[in-house]
Amino acid sequence: MRHFLDIHTTTPDDLRAIIDTAKSVKKAREGQPKAALDAEQPLADRMVALIFEKPSTRTRVSFDVGVRQMGGQTMVLSGADMQLGHGETIADTARVLSRYVDMIMIRTFEESTLHEMAEYASVPVINGLTNRTHPCQIMADIQTFEEHRGPIAGKKVVWCGDGNNVCASFIHAAGQFGFDLTFAGPPPLDPERGFIEEARAKGATIEIVRDAQEAVKNADLVVTDTWLSMHDSQSARERRHNMLRPYRVDRKLMGHANKDAIFMHCLPAHRGEEVSNAVMDGPQSVIFDEAENRLHAQKAIMRWCVEG
């Protein structure tokens, strides 16, 4: 049994195997109807619980479709359905679910919820997102970059904006896949220092540059994410806007990156805020390939889990 909890806790060899599987799974499905089943059925007769304490579009649909394409069935559970940790412990919930299902994907708030679920479950657990990390998204991003520009090792990735959970997983990936990452954002929103030091210890160059135009020089990939959380108050939204406005990705900023640099955003985007429409819809944008690859990368992750 294998859990997929974070990029920095999965070996580089296993991460590379997952990416290679994702590419081959995608290629094998070219030309098939979207609803068609995969030729191989690694999840045949298996039930997968999809737990959402946080609402979702891409994570919910991509996991649900992926399980079905691989021959399995899904049970989608919301936070209201389960109230994890309220009344019944997470450990007991994990033990009970393990008697019913063959795999658990959880999208939750606290990282401790994910780890307690994995500790006590006797089936594989996948991190669909926590407040701290978002590894499935970055696996799709690595796949997308390599489809467009070849191996990511040795490349320069620039993150513009908030050092959030997606940024954290990009830093983890820098250490595991051998690329360099520059963070461009305001000091109050810097990524966790421990994540930076761990990636540096693995040989990645991780830099913090306050000037966005300076940061994106020689960039092969420019990435951003929404500035706002659905839980932010109006005053918090205004403060974040003021802090992050210098890190907005527009044509002028992209003009300082390499000519063949590409742009990513995990979506949903607030068009005109963290990124301009011209960049979102421009020739350097690969955001919809990135969104599609959530399906293929997550299928590869689930296959890796069950084949373990």
Coordinates of C-alpha atoms in Angstrom, one line a residue, residues 34-216:
K34 CA -14.0 11.1 -23.2
A35 CA -16.3 8.7 -21.5
A36 CA -14.5 5.6 -22.7
L37 CA -12.9 3.2 -20.3
D38 CA -9.1 2.7 -20.4
A39 CA -7.9 -0.5 -22.0
E40 CA -6.4 -1.5 -18.7
Q41 CA -8.7 -1.4 -15.7
P42 CA -6.5 -1.0 -12.6
L43 CA -9.5 0.1 -10.5
A44 CA -11.9 -2.5 -11.7
D45 CA -14.3 -3.5 -8.9
R46 CA -12.8 -0.9 -6.6
M47 CA -14.6 1.9 -4.7
V48 CA -12.9 5.2 -4.1
A49 CA -14.1 7.7 -1.5
L50 CA -13.7 11.3 -2.5
I51 CA -13.9 13.6 0.6
F52 CA -14.3 17.3 0.1
E53 CA -14.2 19.5 3.2
K54 CA -13.4 22.3 0.7
P55 CA -15.5 22.9 -2.4
S56 CA -13.9 22.0 -5.8
T57 CA -14.5 21.9 -9.5
R58 CA -11.3 20.5 -11.1
T59 CA -10.3 18.2 -8.3
R60 CA -13.8 16.7 -7.9
V61 CA -14.5 16.2 -11.6
S62 CA -11.0 15.0 -12.6
F63 CA -10.8 12.4 -9.8
D64 CA -14.4 11.2 -10.4
V65 CA -13.8 10.9 -14.1
G66 CA -10.4 9.3 -13.6
V67 CA -11.7 6.6 -11.3
R68 CA -14.6 5.7 -13.7
Q69 CA -12.3 5.6 -16.7
M70 CA -10.1 3.1 -14.9
G71 CA -13.1 0.9 -14.1
G72 CA -13.8 1.9 -10.5
Q73 CA -16.7 3.7 -8.8
T74 CA -16.7 6.7 -6.6
M75 CA -18.5 7.9 -3.4
V76 CA -18.4 11.7 -3.1
L77 CA -18.6 12.9 0.5
S78 CA -18.7 16.6 1.6
G79 CA -17.6 18.1 4.9
A80 CA -21.3 18.5 5.8
D81 CA -21.8 14.8 5.2
M82 CA -19.0 13.7 7.5
Q83 CA -18.0 16.6 9.8
L84 CA -14.5 15.1 10.1
G85 CA -13.2 15.3 13.6
H86 CA -16.5 16.5 15.1
G87 CA -18.1 13.8 17.2
E88 CA -16.0 11.0 15.8
T89 CA -12.3 11.1 15.6
I90 CA -10.5 11.3 12.2
A91 CA -8.7 8.1 13.2
D92 CA -12.0 6.2 13.7
T93 CA -13.4 7.6 10.5
A94 CA -10.3 6.3 8.7
R95 CA -10.7 2.9 10.2
V96 CA -14.3 2.7 9.3
L97 CA -13.9 4.0 5.7
S98 CA -11.1 1.4 5.2
R99 CA -13.7 -1.4 5.7
Y100 CA -15.9 0.0 3.0
V101 CA -13.7 1.5 0.2
D102 CA -10.4 0.7 -1.5
M103 CA -8.9 4.2 -1.7
I104 CA -9.5 7.6 -0.1
M105 CA -8.8 11.0 -1.7
I106 CA -9.3 13.9 0.7
R107 CA -9.4 17.7 0.1
T108 CA -9.3 19.3 3.5
F109 CA -8.1 22.3 5.5
E110 CA -5.6 21.1 8.1
E111 CA -2.6 19.1 7.1
S112 CA -3.0 17.2 10.4
T113 CA -6.3 15.8 9.1
L114 CA -4.6 14.3 6.1
H115 CA -1.8 12.7 8.1
E116 CA -4.1 11.3 10.7
M117 CA -6.3 9.8 8.0
A118 CA -3.3 8.2 6.3
E119 CA -1.9 6.9 9.7
Y120 CA -5.1 5.0 10.5
A121 CA -6.4 4.0 7.1
S122 CA -5.6 0.6 5.8
V123 CA -6.2 1.7 2.2
P124 CA -4.2 4.3 0.2
V125 CA -4.8 8.0 1.0
I126 CA -4.2 10.8 -1.6
N127 CA -3.8 14.4 -0.7
G128 CA -6.3 16.3 -2.9
L129 CA -5.3 19.6 -1.2
T130 CA -4.6 21.0 2.2
N131 CA -4.0 24.6 3.4
R132 CA -0.3 23.8 3.3
T133 CA 0.3 21.8 0.0
H134 CA -1.3 20.8 -3.3
P135 CA 0.8 18.0 -4.8
C136 CA -1.6 16.7 -7.4
Q137 CA -1.8 20.1 -9.1
I138 CA 2.0 20.3 -9.4
M139 CA 2.3 16.8 -10.8
A140 CA -0.1 17.9 -13.6
D141 CA 2.0 21.1 -14.0
I142 CA 5.2 19.1 -14.4
Q143 CA 3.5 16.9 -17.0
T144 CA 2.3 20.0 -18.8
F145 CA 5.6 21.7 -18.9
E146 CA 7.4 18.7 -20.2
E147 CA 4.8 18.2 -23.0
H148 CA 5.5 21.7 -24.2
R149 CA 9.2 22.3 -23.4
G150 CA 10.8 18.9 -22.6
P151 CA 12.5 17.9 -19.3
I152 CA 12.0 20.4 -16.5
A153 CA 15.3 19.6 -14.9
G154 CA 17.6 22.6 -15.0
K155 CA 14.8 25.0 -16.0
K156 CA 13.9 28.2 -14.2
V157 CA 10.4 28.5 -12.7
V158 CA 9.2 31.9 -11.3
W159 CA 6.2 32.0 -8.9
C160 CA 4.6 35.5 -8.7
G161 CA 2.3 36.4 -5.9
D162 CA 1.3 34.6 -2.7
G163 CA 3.6 31.8 -1.3
N164 CA 0.5 29.6 -0.7
N165 CA 0.0 25.8 -0.8
V166 CA 0.4 25.5 -4.6
C167 CA 3.7 27.5 -4.3
A168 CA 4.8 25.2 -1.5
S169 CA 4.3 22.1 -3.6
F170 CA 6.2 23.8 -6.5
I171 CA 9.2 24.3 -4.1
H172 CA 9.0 20.6 -3.1
A173 CA 9.0 19.7 -6.8
A174 CA 12.1 21.8 -7.4
G175 CA 14.0 19.7 -5.0
Q176 CA 12.7 16.4 -6.4
F177 CA 12.8 17.1 -10.1
G178 CA 15.9 19.3 -10.2
F179 CA 14.7 22.7 -11.4
D180 CA 15.2 26.1 -9.9
L181 CA 12.5 28.3 -8.5
T182 CA 12.4 32.1 -7.9
F183 CA 9.6 33.5 -5.6
A184 CA 8.5 37.0 -6.4
G185 CA 6.1 38.3 -3.8
P186 CA 5.7 40.6 -0.7
P187 CA 7.5 39.6 2.5
P188 CA 4.3 38.9 4.5
L189 CA 3.4 36.2 2.0
D190 CA 6.7 34.4 1.7
P191 CA 6.6 30.6 1.4
E192 CA 7.6 28.6 4.5
R193 CA 11.4 28.8 5.2
G194 CA 11.6 25.1 6.0
F195 CA 10.3 24.2 2.6
I196 CA 12.9 26.4 0.9
E197 CA 15.8 25.1 3.0
E198 CA 14.8 21.5 2.3
A199 CA 14.7 22.1 -1.5
R200 CA 18.1 23.8 -1.4
A201 CA 19.5 20.9 0.5
K202 CA 18.5 18.7 -2.4
G203 CA 20.4 20.9 -4.8
A204 CA 17.7 23.3 -6.1
T205 CA 18.4 27.0 -6.3
I206 CA 15.5 28.7 -4.5
E207 CA 15.6 32.5 -4.6
I208 CA 13.4 35.3 -3.3
V209 CA 13.4 38.4 -5.5
R210 CA 11.1 41.3 -4.6
D211 CA 11.1 43.0 -8.0
A212 CA 8.9 41.0 -10.3
Q213 CA 10.5 42.1 -13.6
E214 CA 14.0 41.2 -12.2
A215 CA 12.6 37.8 -11.0
V216 CA 11.2 36.7 -14.3

